PDB file of C-alpha atoms in Angstrom:
ATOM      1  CA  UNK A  15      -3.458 -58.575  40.312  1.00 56.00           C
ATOM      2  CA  UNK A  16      -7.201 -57.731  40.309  1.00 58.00           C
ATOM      3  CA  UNK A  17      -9.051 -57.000  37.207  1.00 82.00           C
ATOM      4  CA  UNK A  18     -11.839 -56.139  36.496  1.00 91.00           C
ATOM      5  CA  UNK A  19     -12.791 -56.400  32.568  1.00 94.00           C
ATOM      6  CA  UNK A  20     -15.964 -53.996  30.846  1.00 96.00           C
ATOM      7  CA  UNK A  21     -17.407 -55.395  27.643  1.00 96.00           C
ATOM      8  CA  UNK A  22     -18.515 -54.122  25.066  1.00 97.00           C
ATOM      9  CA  UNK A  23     -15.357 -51.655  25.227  1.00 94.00           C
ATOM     10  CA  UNK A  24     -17.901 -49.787  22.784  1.00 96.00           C
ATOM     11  CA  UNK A  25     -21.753 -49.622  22.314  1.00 97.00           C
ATOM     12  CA  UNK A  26     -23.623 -47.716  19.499  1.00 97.00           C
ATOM     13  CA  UNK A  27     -27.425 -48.187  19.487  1.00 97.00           C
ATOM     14  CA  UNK A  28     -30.658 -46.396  18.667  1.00 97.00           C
ATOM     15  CA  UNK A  29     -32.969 -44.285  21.097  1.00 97.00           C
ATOM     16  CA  UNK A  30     -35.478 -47.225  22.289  1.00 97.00           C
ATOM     17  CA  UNK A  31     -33.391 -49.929  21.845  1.00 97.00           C
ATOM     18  CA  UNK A  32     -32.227 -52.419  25.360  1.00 98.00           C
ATOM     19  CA  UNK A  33     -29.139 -53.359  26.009  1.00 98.00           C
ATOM     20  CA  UNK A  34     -26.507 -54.822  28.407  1.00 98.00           C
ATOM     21  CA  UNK A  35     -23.079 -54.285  29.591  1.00 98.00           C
ATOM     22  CA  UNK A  36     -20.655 -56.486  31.569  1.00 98.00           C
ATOM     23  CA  UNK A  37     -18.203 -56.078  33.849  1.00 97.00           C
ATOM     24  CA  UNK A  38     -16.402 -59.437  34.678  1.00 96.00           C
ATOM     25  CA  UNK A  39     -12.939 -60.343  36.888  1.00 94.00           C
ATOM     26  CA  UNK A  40     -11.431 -63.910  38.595  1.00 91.00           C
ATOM     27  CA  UNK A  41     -11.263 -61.845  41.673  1.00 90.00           C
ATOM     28  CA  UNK A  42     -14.527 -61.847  44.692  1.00 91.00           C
ATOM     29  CA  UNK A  43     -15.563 -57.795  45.783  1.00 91.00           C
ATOM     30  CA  UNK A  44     -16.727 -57.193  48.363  1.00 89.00           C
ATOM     31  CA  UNK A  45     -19.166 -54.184  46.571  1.00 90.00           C
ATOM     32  CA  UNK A  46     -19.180 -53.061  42.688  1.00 93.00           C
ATOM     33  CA  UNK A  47     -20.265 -49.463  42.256  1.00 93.00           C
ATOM     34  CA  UNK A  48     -21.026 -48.511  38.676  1.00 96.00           C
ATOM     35  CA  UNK A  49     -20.357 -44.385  37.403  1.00 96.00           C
ATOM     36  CA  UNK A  50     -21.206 -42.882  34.284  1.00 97.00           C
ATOM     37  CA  UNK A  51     -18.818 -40.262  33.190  1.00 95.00           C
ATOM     38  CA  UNK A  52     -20.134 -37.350  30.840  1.00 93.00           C
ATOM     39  CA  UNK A  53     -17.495 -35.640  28.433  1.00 87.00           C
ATOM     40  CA  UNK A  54     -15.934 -33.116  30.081  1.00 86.00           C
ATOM     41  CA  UNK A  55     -17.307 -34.467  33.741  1.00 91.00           C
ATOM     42  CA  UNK A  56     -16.235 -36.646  36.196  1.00 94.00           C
ATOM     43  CA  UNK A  57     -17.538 -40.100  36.652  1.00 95.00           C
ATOM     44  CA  UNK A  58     -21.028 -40.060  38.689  1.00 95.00           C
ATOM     45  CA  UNK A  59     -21.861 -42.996  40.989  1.00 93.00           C
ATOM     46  CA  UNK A  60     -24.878 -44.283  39.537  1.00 96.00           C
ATOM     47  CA  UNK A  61     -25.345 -47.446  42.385  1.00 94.00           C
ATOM     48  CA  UNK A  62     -23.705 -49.899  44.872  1.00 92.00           C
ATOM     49  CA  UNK A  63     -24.255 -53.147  45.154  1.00 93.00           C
ATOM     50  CA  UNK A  64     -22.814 -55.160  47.849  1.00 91.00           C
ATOM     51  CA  UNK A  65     -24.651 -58.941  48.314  1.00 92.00           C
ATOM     52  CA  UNK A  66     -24.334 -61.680  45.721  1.00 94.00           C
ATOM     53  CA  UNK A  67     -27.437 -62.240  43.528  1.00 95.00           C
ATOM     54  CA  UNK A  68     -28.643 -58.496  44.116  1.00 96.00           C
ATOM     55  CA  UNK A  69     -30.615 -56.420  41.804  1.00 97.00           C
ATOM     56  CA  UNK A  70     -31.060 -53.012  42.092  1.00 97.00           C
ATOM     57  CA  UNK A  71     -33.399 -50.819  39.498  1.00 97.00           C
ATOM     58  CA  UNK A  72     -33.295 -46.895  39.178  1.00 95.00           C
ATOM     59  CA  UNK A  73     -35.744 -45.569  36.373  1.00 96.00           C
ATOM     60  CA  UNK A  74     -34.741 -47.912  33.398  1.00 97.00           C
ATOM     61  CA  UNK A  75     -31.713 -49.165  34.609  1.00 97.00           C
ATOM     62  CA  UNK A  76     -31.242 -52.272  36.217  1.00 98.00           C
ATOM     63  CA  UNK A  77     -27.896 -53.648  37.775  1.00 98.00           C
ATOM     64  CA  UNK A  78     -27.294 -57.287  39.336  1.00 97.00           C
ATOM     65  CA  UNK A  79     -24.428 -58.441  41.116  1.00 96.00           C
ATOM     66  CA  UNK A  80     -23.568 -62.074  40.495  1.00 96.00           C
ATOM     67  CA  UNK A  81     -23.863 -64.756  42.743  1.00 95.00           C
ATOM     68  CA  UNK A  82     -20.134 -64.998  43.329  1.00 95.00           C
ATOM     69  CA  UNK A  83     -19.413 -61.338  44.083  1.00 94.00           C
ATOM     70  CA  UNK A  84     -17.192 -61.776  40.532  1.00 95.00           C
ATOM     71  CA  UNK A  85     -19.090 -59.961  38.062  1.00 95.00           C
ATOM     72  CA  UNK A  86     -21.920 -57.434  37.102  1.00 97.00           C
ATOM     73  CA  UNK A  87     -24.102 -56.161  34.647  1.00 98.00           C
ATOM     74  CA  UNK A  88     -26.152 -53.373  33.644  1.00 98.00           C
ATOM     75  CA  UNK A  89     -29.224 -53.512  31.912  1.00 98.00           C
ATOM     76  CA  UNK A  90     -30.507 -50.142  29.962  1.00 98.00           C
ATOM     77  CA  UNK A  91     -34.304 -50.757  28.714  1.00 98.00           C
ATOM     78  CA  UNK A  92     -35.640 -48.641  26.045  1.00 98.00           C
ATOM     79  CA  UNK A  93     -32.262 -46.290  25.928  1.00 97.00           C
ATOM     80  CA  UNK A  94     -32.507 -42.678  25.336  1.00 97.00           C
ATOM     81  CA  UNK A  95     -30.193 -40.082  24.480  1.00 96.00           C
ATOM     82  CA  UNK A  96     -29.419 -38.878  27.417  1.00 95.00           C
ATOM     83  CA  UNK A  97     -28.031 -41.943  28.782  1.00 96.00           C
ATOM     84  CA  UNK A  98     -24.521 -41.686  26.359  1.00 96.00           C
ATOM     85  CA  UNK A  99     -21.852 -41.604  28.412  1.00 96.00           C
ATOM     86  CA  UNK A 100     -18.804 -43.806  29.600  1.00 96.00           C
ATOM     87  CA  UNK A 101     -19.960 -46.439  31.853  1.00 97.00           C
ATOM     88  CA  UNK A 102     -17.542 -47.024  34.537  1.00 96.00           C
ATOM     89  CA  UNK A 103     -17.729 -50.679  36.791  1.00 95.00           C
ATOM     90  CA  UNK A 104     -14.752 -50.167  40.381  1.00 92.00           C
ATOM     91  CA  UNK A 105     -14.492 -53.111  42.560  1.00 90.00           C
ATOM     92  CA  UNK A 106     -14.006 -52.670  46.139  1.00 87.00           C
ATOM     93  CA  UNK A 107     -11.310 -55.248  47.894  1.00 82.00           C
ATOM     94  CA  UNK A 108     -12.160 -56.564  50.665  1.00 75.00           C
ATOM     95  CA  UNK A 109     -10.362 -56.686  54.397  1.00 70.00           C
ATOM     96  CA  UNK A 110      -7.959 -53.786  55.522  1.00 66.00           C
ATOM     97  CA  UNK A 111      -6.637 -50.902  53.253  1.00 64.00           C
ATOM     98  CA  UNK A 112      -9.749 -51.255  51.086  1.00 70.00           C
ATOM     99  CA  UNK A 113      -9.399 -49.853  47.765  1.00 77.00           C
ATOM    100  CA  UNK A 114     -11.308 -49.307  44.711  1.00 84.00           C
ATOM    101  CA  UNK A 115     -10.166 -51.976  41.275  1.00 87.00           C
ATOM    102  CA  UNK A 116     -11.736 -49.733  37.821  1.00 90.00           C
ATOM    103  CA  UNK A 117     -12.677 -51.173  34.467  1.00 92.00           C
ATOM    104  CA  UNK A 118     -11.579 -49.217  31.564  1.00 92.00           C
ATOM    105  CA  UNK A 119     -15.218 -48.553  30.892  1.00 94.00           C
ATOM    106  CA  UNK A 120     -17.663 -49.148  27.971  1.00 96.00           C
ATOM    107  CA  UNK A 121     -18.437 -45.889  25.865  1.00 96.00           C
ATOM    108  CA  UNK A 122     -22.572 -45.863  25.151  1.00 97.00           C
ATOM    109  CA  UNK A 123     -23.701 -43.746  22.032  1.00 97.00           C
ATOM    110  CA  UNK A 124     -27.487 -43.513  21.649  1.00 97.00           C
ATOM    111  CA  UNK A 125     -28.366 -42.460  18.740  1.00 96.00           C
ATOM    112  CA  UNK A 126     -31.712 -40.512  18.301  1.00 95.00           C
TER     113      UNK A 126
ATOM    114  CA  UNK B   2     -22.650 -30.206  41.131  1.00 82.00           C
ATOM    115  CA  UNK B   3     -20.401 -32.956  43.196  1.00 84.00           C
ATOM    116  CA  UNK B   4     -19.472 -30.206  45.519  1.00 93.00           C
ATOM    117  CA  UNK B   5     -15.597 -31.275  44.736  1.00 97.00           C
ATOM    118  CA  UNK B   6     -13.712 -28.354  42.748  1.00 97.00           C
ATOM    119  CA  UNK B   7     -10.548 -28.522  40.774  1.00 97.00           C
ATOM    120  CA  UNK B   8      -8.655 -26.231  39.240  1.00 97.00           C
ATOM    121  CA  UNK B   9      -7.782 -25.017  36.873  1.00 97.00           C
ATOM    122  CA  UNK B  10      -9.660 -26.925  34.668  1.00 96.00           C
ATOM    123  CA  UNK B  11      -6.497 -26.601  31.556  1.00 97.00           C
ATOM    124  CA  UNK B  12      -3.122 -26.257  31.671  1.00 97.00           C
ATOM    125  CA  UNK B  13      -0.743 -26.691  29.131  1.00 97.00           C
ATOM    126  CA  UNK B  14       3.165 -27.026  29.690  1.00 97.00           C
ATOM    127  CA  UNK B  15       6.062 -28.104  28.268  1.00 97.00           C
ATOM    128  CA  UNK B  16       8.046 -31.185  28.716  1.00 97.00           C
ATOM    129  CA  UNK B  17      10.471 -30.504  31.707  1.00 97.00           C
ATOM    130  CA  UNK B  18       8.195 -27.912  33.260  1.00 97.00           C
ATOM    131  CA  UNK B  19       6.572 -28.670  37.004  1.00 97.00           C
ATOM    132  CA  UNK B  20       2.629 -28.013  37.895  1.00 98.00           C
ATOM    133  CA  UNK B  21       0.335 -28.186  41.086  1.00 98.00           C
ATOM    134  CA  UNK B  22      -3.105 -29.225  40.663  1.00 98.00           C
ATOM    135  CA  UNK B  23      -5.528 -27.984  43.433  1.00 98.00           C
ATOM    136  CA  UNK B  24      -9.009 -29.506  44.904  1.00 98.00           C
ATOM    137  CA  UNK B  25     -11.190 -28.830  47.261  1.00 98.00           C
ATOM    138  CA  UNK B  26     -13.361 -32.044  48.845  1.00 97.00           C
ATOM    139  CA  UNK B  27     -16.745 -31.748  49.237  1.00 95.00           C
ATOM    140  CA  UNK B  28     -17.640 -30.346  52.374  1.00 94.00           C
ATOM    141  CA  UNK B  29     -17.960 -32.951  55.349  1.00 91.00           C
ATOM    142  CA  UNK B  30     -15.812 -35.371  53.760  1.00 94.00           C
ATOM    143  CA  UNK B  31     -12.443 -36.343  55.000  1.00 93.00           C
ATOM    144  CA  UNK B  32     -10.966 -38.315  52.406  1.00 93.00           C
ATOM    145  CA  UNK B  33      -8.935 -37.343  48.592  1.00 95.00           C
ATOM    146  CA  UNK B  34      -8.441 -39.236  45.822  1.00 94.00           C
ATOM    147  CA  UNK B  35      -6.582 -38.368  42.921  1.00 96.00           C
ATOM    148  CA  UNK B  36      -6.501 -40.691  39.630  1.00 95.00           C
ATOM    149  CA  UNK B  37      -5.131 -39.940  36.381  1.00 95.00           C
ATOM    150  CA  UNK B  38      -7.188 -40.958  32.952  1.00 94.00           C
ATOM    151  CA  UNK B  39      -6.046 -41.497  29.641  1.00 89.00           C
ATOM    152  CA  UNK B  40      -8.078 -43.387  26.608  1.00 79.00           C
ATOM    153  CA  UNK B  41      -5.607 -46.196  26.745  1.00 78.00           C
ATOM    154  CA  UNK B  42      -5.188 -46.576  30.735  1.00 79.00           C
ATOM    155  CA  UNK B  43      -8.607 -46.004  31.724  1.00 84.00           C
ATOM    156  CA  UNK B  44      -8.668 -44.498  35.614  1.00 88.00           C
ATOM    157  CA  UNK B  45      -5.868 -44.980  37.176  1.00 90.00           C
ATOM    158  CA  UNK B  46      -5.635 -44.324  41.123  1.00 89.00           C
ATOM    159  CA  UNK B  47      -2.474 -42.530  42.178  1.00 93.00           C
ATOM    160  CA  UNK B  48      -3.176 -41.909  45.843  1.00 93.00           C
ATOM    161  CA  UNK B  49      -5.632 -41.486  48.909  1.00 92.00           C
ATOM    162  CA  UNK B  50      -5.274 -38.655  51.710  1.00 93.00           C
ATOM    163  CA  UNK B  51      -7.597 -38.999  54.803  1.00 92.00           C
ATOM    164  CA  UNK B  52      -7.396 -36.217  56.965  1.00 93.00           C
ATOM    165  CA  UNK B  53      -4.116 -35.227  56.191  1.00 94.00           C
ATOM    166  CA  UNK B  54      -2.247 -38.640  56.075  1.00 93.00           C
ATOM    167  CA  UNK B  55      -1.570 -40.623  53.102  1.00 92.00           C
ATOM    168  CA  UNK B  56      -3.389 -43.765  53.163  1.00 88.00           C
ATOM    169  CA  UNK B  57      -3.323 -45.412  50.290  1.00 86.00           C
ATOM    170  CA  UNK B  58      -0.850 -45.567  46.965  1.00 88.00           C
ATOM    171  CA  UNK B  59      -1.398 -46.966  43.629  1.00 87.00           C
ATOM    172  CA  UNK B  60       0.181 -46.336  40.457  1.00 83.00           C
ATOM    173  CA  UNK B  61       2.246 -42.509  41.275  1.00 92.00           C
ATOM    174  CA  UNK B  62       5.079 -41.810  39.464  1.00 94.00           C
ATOM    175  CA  UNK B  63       8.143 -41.270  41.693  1.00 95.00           C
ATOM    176  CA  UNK B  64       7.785 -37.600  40.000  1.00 97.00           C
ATOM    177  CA  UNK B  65       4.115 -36.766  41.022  1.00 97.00           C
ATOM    178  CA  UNK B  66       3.528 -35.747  44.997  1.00 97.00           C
ATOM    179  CA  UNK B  67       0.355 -34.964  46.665  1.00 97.00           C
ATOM    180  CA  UNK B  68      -0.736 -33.667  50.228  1.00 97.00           C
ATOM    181  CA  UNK B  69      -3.603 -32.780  51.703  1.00 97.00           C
ATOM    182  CA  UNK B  70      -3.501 -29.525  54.124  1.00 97.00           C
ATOM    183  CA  UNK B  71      -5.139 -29.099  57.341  1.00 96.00           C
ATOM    184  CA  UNK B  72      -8.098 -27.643  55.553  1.00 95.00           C
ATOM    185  CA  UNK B  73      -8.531 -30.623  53.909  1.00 96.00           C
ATOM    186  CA  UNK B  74      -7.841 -29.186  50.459  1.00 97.00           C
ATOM    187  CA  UNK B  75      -5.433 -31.264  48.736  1.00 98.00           C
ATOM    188  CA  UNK B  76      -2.524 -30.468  45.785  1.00 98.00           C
ATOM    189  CA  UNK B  77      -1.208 -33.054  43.206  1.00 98.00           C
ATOM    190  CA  UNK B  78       2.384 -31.817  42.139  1.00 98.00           C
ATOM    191  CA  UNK B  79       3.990 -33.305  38.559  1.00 98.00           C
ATOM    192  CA  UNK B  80       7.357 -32.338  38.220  1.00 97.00           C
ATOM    193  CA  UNK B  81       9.567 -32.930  35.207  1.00 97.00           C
ATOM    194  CA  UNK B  82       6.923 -33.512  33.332  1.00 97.00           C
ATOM    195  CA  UNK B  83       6.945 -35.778  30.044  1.00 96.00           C
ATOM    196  CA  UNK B  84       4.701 -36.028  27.101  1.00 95.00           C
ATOM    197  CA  UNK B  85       2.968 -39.632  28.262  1.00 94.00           C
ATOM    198  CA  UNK B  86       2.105 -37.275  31.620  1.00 96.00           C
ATOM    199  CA  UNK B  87      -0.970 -35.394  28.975  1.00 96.00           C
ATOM    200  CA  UNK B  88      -4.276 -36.521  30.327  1.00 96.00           C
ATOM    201  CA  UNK B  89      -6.420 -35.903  32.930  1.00 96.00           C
ATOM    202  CA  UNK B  90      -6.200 -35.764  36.472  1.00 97.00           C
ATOM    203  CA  UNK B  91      -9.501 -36.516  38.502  1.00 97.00           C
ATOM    204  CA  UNK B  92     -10.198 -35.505  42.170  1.00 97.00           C
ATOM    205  CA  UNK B  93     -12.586 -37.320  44.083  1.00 95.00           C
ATOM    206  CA  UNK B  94     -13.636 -37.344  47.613  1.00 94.00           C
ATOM    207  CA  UNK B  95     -15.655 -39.393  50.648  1.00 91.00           C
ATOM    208  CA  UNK B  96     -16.869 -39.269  54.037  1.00 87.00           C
ATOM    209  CA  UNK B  97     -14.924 -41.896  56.034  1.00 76.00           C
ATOM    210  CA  UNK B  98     -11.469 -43.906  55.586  1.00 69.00           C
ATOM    211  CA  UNK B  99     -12.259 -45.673  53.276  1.00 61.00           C
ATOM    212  CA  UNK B 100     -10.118 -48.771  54.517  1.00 56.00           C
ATOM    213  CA  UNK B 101     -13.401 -50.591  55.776  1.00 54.00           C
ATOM    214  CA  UNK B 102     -15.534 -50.123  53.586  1.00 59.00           C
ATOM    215  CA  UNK B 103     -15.984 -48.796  50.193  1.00 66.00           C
ATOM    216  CA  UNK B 104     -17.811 -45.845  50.095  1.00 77.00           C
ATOM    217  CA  UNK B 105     -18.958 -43.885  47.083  1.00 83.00           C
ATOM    218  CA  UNK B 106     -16.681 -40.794  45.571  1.00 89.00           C
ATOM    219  CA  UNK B 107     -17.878 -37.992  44.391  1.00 93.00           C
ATOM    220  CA  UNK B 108     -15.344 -36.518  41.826  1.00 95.00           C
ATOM    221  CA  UNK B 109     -14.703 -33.660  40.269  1.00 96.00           C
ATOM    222  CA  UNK B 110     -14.693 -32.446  36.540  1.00 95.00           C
ATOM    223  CA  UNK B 111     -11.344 -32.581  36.519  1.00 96.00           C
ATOM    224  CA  UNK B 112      -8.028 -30.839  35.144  1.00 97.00           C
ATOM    225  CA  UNK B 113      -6.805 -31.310  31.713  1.00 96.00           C
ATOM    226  CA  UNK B 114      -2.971 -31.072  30.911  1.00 97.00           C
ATOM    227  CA  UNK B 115      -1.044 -30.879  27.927  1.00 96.00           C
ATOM    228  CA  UNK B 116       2.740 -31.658  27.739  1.00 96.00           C
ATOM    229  CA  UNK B 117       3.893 -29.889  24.245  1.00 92.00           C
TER     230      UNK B 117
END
């Protein structure tokens, strides 16, 4: 069974502060797309990466792919308050019938 | 605005009772998704229509049924519905297959139900 694990489960920090979430498994992905889901919303893909070692910016945050297609994190510099929000990590399988593996997610309070 | 609409966006029900959940995709794109979420199970894929043919199940509940019609819209039907079935029910939706490669979804805001 693939897993994918998201740690911190829960993150409370203050407005300008950095920080950095995980999302770990055993298993190799072929991509790792991360989504932040808004209360009341549904999750919004925030990036794909696909290619070991990649890094991929937008505005302040950053997201890397690990060597080994196993893991990823995401990097938040100088957090606001618009960035709280549960931060979703989904695995894509690789070879036929390609499906989607989801973390539980790690819920981001920023605190102004 | 995903473009993918679900409604309605509540519905509350007793235990025993049956509901269909309705979304529309976004326009252009082929593919459903429908995933259930609850704070202890995190999001949980049930099942994957592509242009009106299953393609893809997870973790659906002999109880729960979904198709997608010929206009692409799909419906996710719960039937004898138990208290553990409260939470809620996500639509999302791509372009292509899906089964070679993993696009992005774009999802909806969801429909929350409640099993008195």
């Amino acid at each position: 069974t693939q897993l994918l694990k998201q740690s911190p489960q829960f993150l409370s920090i203050q407005e300008g502060e950095n920080l950095t979430v995980y999302c770990n498994s055993s298993s190799v992905f072929s991509s790792l797309q991360w989504y932040r889901q808004e209360p009341g919303e549904g999750p919004v893909l925030l990036v794909t990466v696909v290619t070991g070692g990649e890094v991929k910016k937008l505005k302040r945050l950053t997201f890397q792919f690990g060597d080994a297609r196993k893991d990823s994190s995401l990097h938040i510099t100088a957090a606001q308050t618009g960035d709280t929000g549960l931060y979703l990590c989904a695995g894509g399988t690789a070879g036929n019938n390609r499906k989607l593996i989801w973390g539980l997610g790690t819920s981001l309070a920023v605190n102004p | 605005d995903s473009g993918v609409t679900q409604t309605p966006k509540h519905l509350i029900t007793a235990t025993g009772q049956r509901v269909t959940l309705r979304c529309s995709p976004r326009s252009g794109d082929l593919s459903v998704y429908w995933y259930q979420q609850s704070l202890d199970q995190g999001l949980q894929f049930l099942i994957h229509y592509y242009n009106g043919e299953e393609r893809a199940k997870g973790n659906i509940l002999e109880r729960f049924s979904a198709q997608q019609f010929p206009d692409l819209h799909s419906e996710l039907n719960l039937s004898s519905l138990e208290l553990g079935d409260s939470a809620l029910y996500f639509c999302a939706s791509s372009v292509g297959t899906g089964l070679y490669s993993n696009q992005p979804q774009h999802f909806g805001d969801g429909t929350r139900l409640s099993i008195l």
